[in-house]
Structure formats: C-alpha cells, structure tokens
Amino acid sequence: MAGTPSAAQVAAWRSNVPAEGDPQLTEVIVHVVAVVPSPGLGIEIANAWQREGWSTDWLAEESGIGRRTIINLEGALKTPQIHTLYAAAVALDVPLADLVALL
C-alpha cells in the first residue's frame, strides 16, 4: 500500500511514548481542564491519516486504539481520553499538544 510507514518509522513512534511523570505528558495533562468531543479534533485526526494514504484500520493497528473508538473520535461522538489522544498522536507522528489545542 502506498504511504504505509516503514517498520523503522513505526518502531520510532512506539519508542517515543513518554513515561509517567515525563514533562511533555505532564504539561499536556495540566493544560487539559475538560476534554469534550470536538469536531475539529476528529477532522484533524482523519485528515492526518488520509494525507499519508493510510486507513482507519491502519491507525487502529498502529495506535492500539479500537476501530470504533477512532470512528467515535473522528465523528466527535464521545469524549476522548488523554491516553487515546496520545496513542493517536504517536501513531500519526503529530505532537499531542497540537491535537489537544484543537479541543
């Protein structure tokens, strides 16, 4: 499939997950007072994987997020949890702060 990331890219994304107490993750959590369903967030997530030629199934597999959860995020149907947003950000190679800024 054109646009599919290499194994090295996927390994780099997965190794970039901050540990509990990491300043990057702490900073984002501190700035998120209330997370509500956001059409802007859903659109950005869908645009991010579509720009690369990937699919919802690819994002689900690479992020560990369930396909239904991704559909709910993209449609602003449910309130996302911070760990879900983080997993999507890592898989899409988008800074978590950029996704949170859309809330």
Short mmCIF file of N, CA and C in Angstrom, two decimals, residues 10-103:
data_model
loop_
_atom_site.label_atom_id
_atom_site.label_comp_id
_atom_site.label_asym_id
_atom_site.label_seq_id
_atom_site.Cartn_x
_atom_site.Cartn_y
_atom_site.Cartn_z
N VAL A 10 7.56 2.99 12.42
CA VAL A 10 6.63 2.51 13.45
C VAL A 10 7.38 2.27 14.76
N ALA A 11 8.56 1.66 14.69
CA ALA A 11 9.36 1.41 15.90
C ALA A 11 9.75 2.72 16.56
N ALA A 12 10.09 3.73 15.77
CA ALA A 12 10.46 5.04 16.33
C ALA A 12 9.26 5.66 17.03
N TRP A 13 8.09 5.57 16.44
CA TRP A 13 6.89 6.14 17.07
C TRP A 13 6.60 5.46 18.39
N ARG A 14 6.67 4.13 18.37
CA ARG A 14 6.34 3.38 19.58
C ARG A 14 7.36 3.60 20.70
N SER A 15 8.61 3.85 20.35
CA SER A 15 9.63 4.06 21.37
C SER A 15 9.58 5.47 21.93
N ASN A 16 8.76 6.32 21.36
CA ASN A 16 8.68 7.71 21.75
C ASN A 16 7.58 7.97 22.79
N VAL A 17 7.00 6.94 23.36
CA VAL A 17 5.94 7.09 24.34
C VAL A 17 6.54 7.55 25.66
N PRO A 18 6.08 8.70 26.18
CA PRO A 18 6.66 9.19 27.43
C PRO A 18 6.21 8.36 28.62
N ALA A 19 7.07 8.24 29.56
CA ALA A 19 6.76 7.52 30.80
C ALA A 19 5.94 8.43 31.71
N GLU A 20 5.26 7.83 32.65
CA GLU A 20 4.53 8.62 33.64
C GLU A 20 5.51 9.57 34.31
N GLY A 21 5.12 10.82 34.43
CA GLY A 21 5.99 11.82 35.03
C GLY A 21 6.83 12.57 34.01
N ASP A 22 6.79 12.15 32.74
CA ASP A 22 7.53 12.84 31.68
C ASP A 22 6.98 14.27 31.56
N PRO A 23 7.84 15.27 31.50
CA PRO A 23 7.38 16.67 31.44
C PRO A 23 6.44 16.96 30.27
N GLN A 24 6.69 16.34 29.09
CA GLN A 24 5.82 16.59 27.94
C GLN A 24 4.39 16.13 28.23
N LEU A 25 4.25 14.93 28.75
CA LEU A 25 2.93 14.40 29.05
C LEU A 25 2.29 15.18 30.18
N THR A 26 3.05 15.51 31.21
CA THR A 26 2.54 16.28 32.34
C THR A 26 2.04 17.64 31.88
N GLU A 27 2.79 18.31 31.01
CA GLU A 27 2.41 19.63 30.52
C GLU A 27 1.07 19.57 29.79
N VAL A 28 0.88 18.57 28.96
CA VAL A 28 -0.36 18.45 28.22
C VAL A 28 -1.51 18.18 29.15
N ILE A 29 -1.32 17.27 30.11
CA ILE A 29 -2.40 16.94 31.05
C ILE A 29 -2.78 18.16 31.88
N VAL A 30 -1.82 18.95 32.30
CA VAL A 30 -2.10 20.14 33.09
C VAL A 30 -2.95 21.13 32.30
N HIS A 31 -2.73 21.22 30.99
CA HIS A 31 -3.47 22.17 30.17
C HIS A 31 -4.86 21.68 29.76
N VAL A 32 -5.13 20.40 29.96
CA VAL A 32 -6.44 19.87 29.61
C VAL A 32 -7.30 19.89 30.87
N VAL A 33 -8.16 20.89 30.93
CA VAL A 33 -9.04 21.01 32.08
C VAL A 33 -10.28 20.15 31.87
N ALA A 34 -10.89 20.28 30.74
CA ALA A 34 -12.04 19.46 30.40
C ALA A 34 -11.95 19.09 28.94
N VAL A 35 -11.97 17.82 28.66
CA VAL A 35 -11.91 17.36 27.28
C VAL A 35 -13.32 16.96 26.87
N VAL A 36 -13.79 17.57 25.81
CA VAL A 36 -15.12 17.28 25.31
C VAL A 36 -15.01 16.83 23.86
N PRO A 37 -16.04 16.17 23.33
CA PRO A 37 -15.99 15.80 21.92
C PRO A 37 -15.76 17.04 21.07
N SER A 38 -14.88 16.94 20.10
CA SER A 38 -14.51 18.10 19.29
C SER A 38 -14.50 17.76 17.81
N PRO A 39 -15.38 18.40 17.02
CA PRO A 39 -15.35 18.15 15.58
C PRO A 39 -14.00 18.50 14.96
N GLY A 40 -13.35 19.58 15.44
CA GLY A 40 -12.05 19.97 14.90
C GLY A 40 -11.01 18.90 15.12
N LEU A 41 -11.03 18.28 16.28
CA LEU A 41 -10.09 17.20 16.60
C LEU A 41 -10.33 16.01 15.69
N GLY A 42 -11.57 15.62 15.54
CA GLY A 42 -11.91 14.48 14.68
C GLY A 42 -11.50 14.70 13.25
N ILE A 43 -11.73 15.91 12.75
CA ILE A 43 -11.35 16.23 11.38
C ILE A 43 -9.84 16.16 11.22
N GLU A 44 -9.09 16.69 12.18
CA GLU A 44 -7.63 16.68 12.10
C GLU A 44 -7.09 15.25 12.13
N ILE A 45 -7.65 14.40 12.98
CA ILE A 45 -7.20 13.01 13.04
C ILE A 45 -7.46 12.32 11.70
N ALA A 46 -8.66 12.51 11.15
CA ALA A 46 -8.97 11.89 9.86
C ALA A 46 -8.07 12.44 8.75
N ASN A 47 -7.87 13.74 8.74
CA ASN A 47 -7.01 14.34 7.72
C ASN A 47 -5.57 13.83 7.82
N ALA A 48 -5.08 13.64 9.05
CA ALA A 48 -3.70 13.22 9.25
C ALA A 48 -3.44 11.85 8.62
N TRP A 49 -4.32 10.88 8.83
CA TRP A 49 -4.05 9.57 8.24
C TRP A 49 -4.39 9.54 6.76
N GLN A 50 -5.37 10.32 6.34
CA GLN A 50 -5.72 10.34 4.92
C GLN A 50 -4.62 10.99 4.08
N ARG A 51 -3.96 12.04 4.62
CA ARG A 51 -2.86 12.68 3.90
C ARG A 51 -1.76 11.70 3.55
N GLU A 52 -1.56 10.72 4.41
CA GLU A 52 -0.50 9.73 4.21
C GLU A 52 -0.96 8.53 3.39
N GLY A 53 -2.25 8.49 3.06
CA GLY A 53 -2.77 7.35 2.30
C GLY A 53 -3.04 6.14 3.17
N TRP A 54 -3.15 6.35 4.48
CA TRP A 54 -3.40 5.25 5.41
C TRP A 54 -4.91 5.07 5.58
N SER A 55 -5.31 4.17 6.44
CA SER A 55 -6.72 3.87 6.66
C SER A 55 -7.04 3.87 8.15
N THR A 56 -8.33 3.84 8.45
CA THR A 56 -8.77 3.73 9.84
C THR A 56 -8.22 2.43 10.45
N ASP A 57 -8.24 1.38 9.66
CA ASP A 57 -7.71 0.09 10.16
C ASP A 57 -6.22 0.20 10.47
N TRP A 58 -5.46 0.90 9.62
CA TRP A 58 -4.03 1.08 9.89
C TRP A 58 -3.84 1.84 11.20
N LEU A 59 -4.58 2.95 11.38
CA LEU A 59 -4.45 3.74 12.61
C LEU A 59 -4.82 2.90 13.82
N ALA A 60 -5.86 2.10 13.71
CA ALA A 60 -6.26 1.23 14.83
C ALA A 60 -5.14 0.26 15.19
N GLU A 61 -4.55 -0.35 14.19
CA GLU A 61 -3.48 -1.32 14.44
C GLU A 61 -2.23 -0.65 15.01
N GLU A 62 -1.82 0.46 14.44
CA GLU A 62 -0.58 1.11 14.87
C GLU A 62 -0.70 1.79 16.22
N SER A 63 -1.88 2.29 16.55
CA SER A 63 -2.06 3.03 17.80
C SER A 63 -2.55 2.16 18.94
N GLY A 64 -3.13 1.01 18.61
CA GLY A 64 -3.72 0.17 19.65
C GLY A 64 -5.10 0.66 20.07
N ILE A 65 -5.63 1.62 19.34
CA ILE A 65 -6.97 2.16 19.61
C ILE A 65 -7.96 1.33 18.80
N GLY A 66 -9.09 1.01 19.41
CA GLY A 66 -10.11 0.26 18.69
C GLY A 66 -10.67 1.06 17.51
N ARG A 67 -11.02 0.35 16.45
CA ARG A 67 -11.56 0.99 15.25
C ARG A 67 -12.79 1.82 15.59
N ARG A 68 -13.67 1.30 16.41
CA ARG A 68 -14.90 2.02 16.79
C ARG A 68 -14.54 3.29 17.55
N THR A 69 -13.53 3.25 18.40
CA THR A 69 -13.10 4.44 19.14
C THR A 69 -12.60 5.51 18.18
N ILE A 70 -11.84 5.10 17.16
CA ILE A 70 -11.35 6.06 16.16
C ILE A 70 -12.53 6.71 15.43
N ILE A 71 -13.49 5.90 15.05
CA ILE A 71 -14.67 6.43 14.37
C ILE A 71 -15.40 7.41 15.29
N ASN A 72 -15.50 7.09 16.57
CA ASN A 72 -16.15 7.99 17.53
C ASN A 72 -15.38 9.30 17.68
N LEU A 73 -14.03 9.22 17.69
CA LEU A 73 -13.21 10.43 17.76
C LEU A 73 -13.42 11.30 16.54
N GLU A 74 -13.35 10.68 15.37
CA GLU A 74 -13.48 11.43 14.13
C GLU A 74 -14.85 12.06 13.99
N GLY A 75 -15.86 11.42 14.52
CA GLY A 75 -17.23 11.95 14.44
C GLY A 75 -17.62 12.79 15.63
N ALA A 76 -16.69 13.01 16.56
CA ALA A 76 -16.96 13.77 17.79
C ALA A 76 -18.17 13.19 18.52
N LEU A 77 -18.23 11.87 18.59
CA LEU A 77 -19.37 11.20 19.22
C LEU A 77 -19.16 10.91 20.70
N LYS A 78 -17.91 10.85 21.13
CA LYS A 78 -17.62 10.57 22.54
C LYS A 78 -16.45 11.42 23.00
N THR A 79 -16.36 11.61 24.29
CA THR A 79 -15.25 12.36 24.87
C THR A 79 -14.00 11.48 24.86
N PRO A 80 -12.92 11.96 24.23
CA PRO A 80 -11.70 11.14 24.17
C PRO A 80 -10.95 11.16 25.50
N GLN A 81 -10.30 10.06 25.82
CA GLN A 81 -9.44 10.00 26.99
C GLN A 81 -8.04 10.42 26.57
N ILE A 82 -7.28 11.00 27.49
CA ILE A 82 -5.97 11.53 27.16
C ILE A 82 -5.04 10.45 26.61
N HIS A 83 -5.11 9.22 27.15
CA HIS A 83 -4.24 8.17 26.63
C HIS A 83 -4.62 7.77 25.21
N THR A 84 -5.89 7.91 24.86
CA THR A 84 -6.33 7.64 23.49
C THR A 84 -5.77 8.69 22.55
N LEU A 85 -5.85 9.96 22.96
CA LEU A 85 -5.30 11.04 22.15
C LEU A 85 -3.80 10.87 21.97
N TYR A 86 -3.13 10.47 23.04
CA TYR A 86 -1.68 10.29 22.96
C TYR A 86 -1.32 9.16 22.00
N ALA A 87 -2.04 8.06 22.07
CA ALA A 87 -1.76 6.93 21.17
C ALA A 87 -1.97 7.33 19.72
N ALA A 88 -3.01 8.11 19.45
CA ALA A 88 -3.26 8.58 18.08
C ALA A 88 -2.15 9.52 17.64
N ALA A 89 -1.74 10.42 18.51
CA ALA A 89 -0.68 11.38 18.18
C ALA A 89 0.63 10.66 17.84
N VAL A 90 0.99 9.65 18.62
CA VAL A 90 2.22 8.91 18.37
C VAL A 90 2.13 8.18 17.02
N ALA A 91 1.03 7.49 16.78
CA ALA A 91 0.88 6.75 15.51
C ALA A 91 0.91 7.68 14.31
N LEU A 92 0.33 8.88 14.46
CA LEU A 92 0.25 9.83 13.35
C LEU A 92 1.48 10.73 13.25
N ASP A 93 2.38 10.61 14.22
CA ASP A 93 3.57 11.45 14.29
C ASP A 93 3.20 12.94 14.34
N VAL A 94 2.22 13.22 15.21
CA VAL A 94 1.73 14.58 15.44
C VAL A 94 1.94 14.88 16.92
N PRO A 95 2.47 16.04 17.28
CA PRO A 95 2.63 16.34 18.71
C PRO A 95 1.28 16.32 19.43
N LEU A 96 1.23 15.71 20.57
CA LEU A 96 0.00 15.64 21.35
C LEU A 96 -0.55 17.03 21.62
N ALA A 97 0.32 17.98 21.88
CA ALA A 97 -0.13 19.35 22.13
C ALA A 97 -0.91 19.93 20.95
N ASP A 98 -0.55 19.54 19.73
CA ASP A 98 -1.28 20.01 18.55
C ASP A 98 -2.69 19.47 18.53
N LEU A 99 -2.87 18.19 18.90
CA LEU A 99 -4.22 17.62 18.95
C LEU A 99 -5.04 18.25 20.08
N VAL A 100 -4.43 18.40 21.24
CA VAL A 100 -5.14 18.97 22.39
C VAL A 100 -5.54 20.42 22.12
N ALA A 101 -4.73 21.13 21.35
CA ALA A 101 -5.05 22.53 21.03
C ALA A 101 -6.34 22.65 20.23
N LEU A 102 -6.77 21.56 19.59
CA LEU A 102 -7.99 21.58 18.80
C LEU A 102 -9.24 21.37 19.66
N LEU A 103 -9.06 21.07 20.93
CA LEU A 103 -10.22 20.84 21.81
C LEU A 103 -10.86 22.14 22.23
#
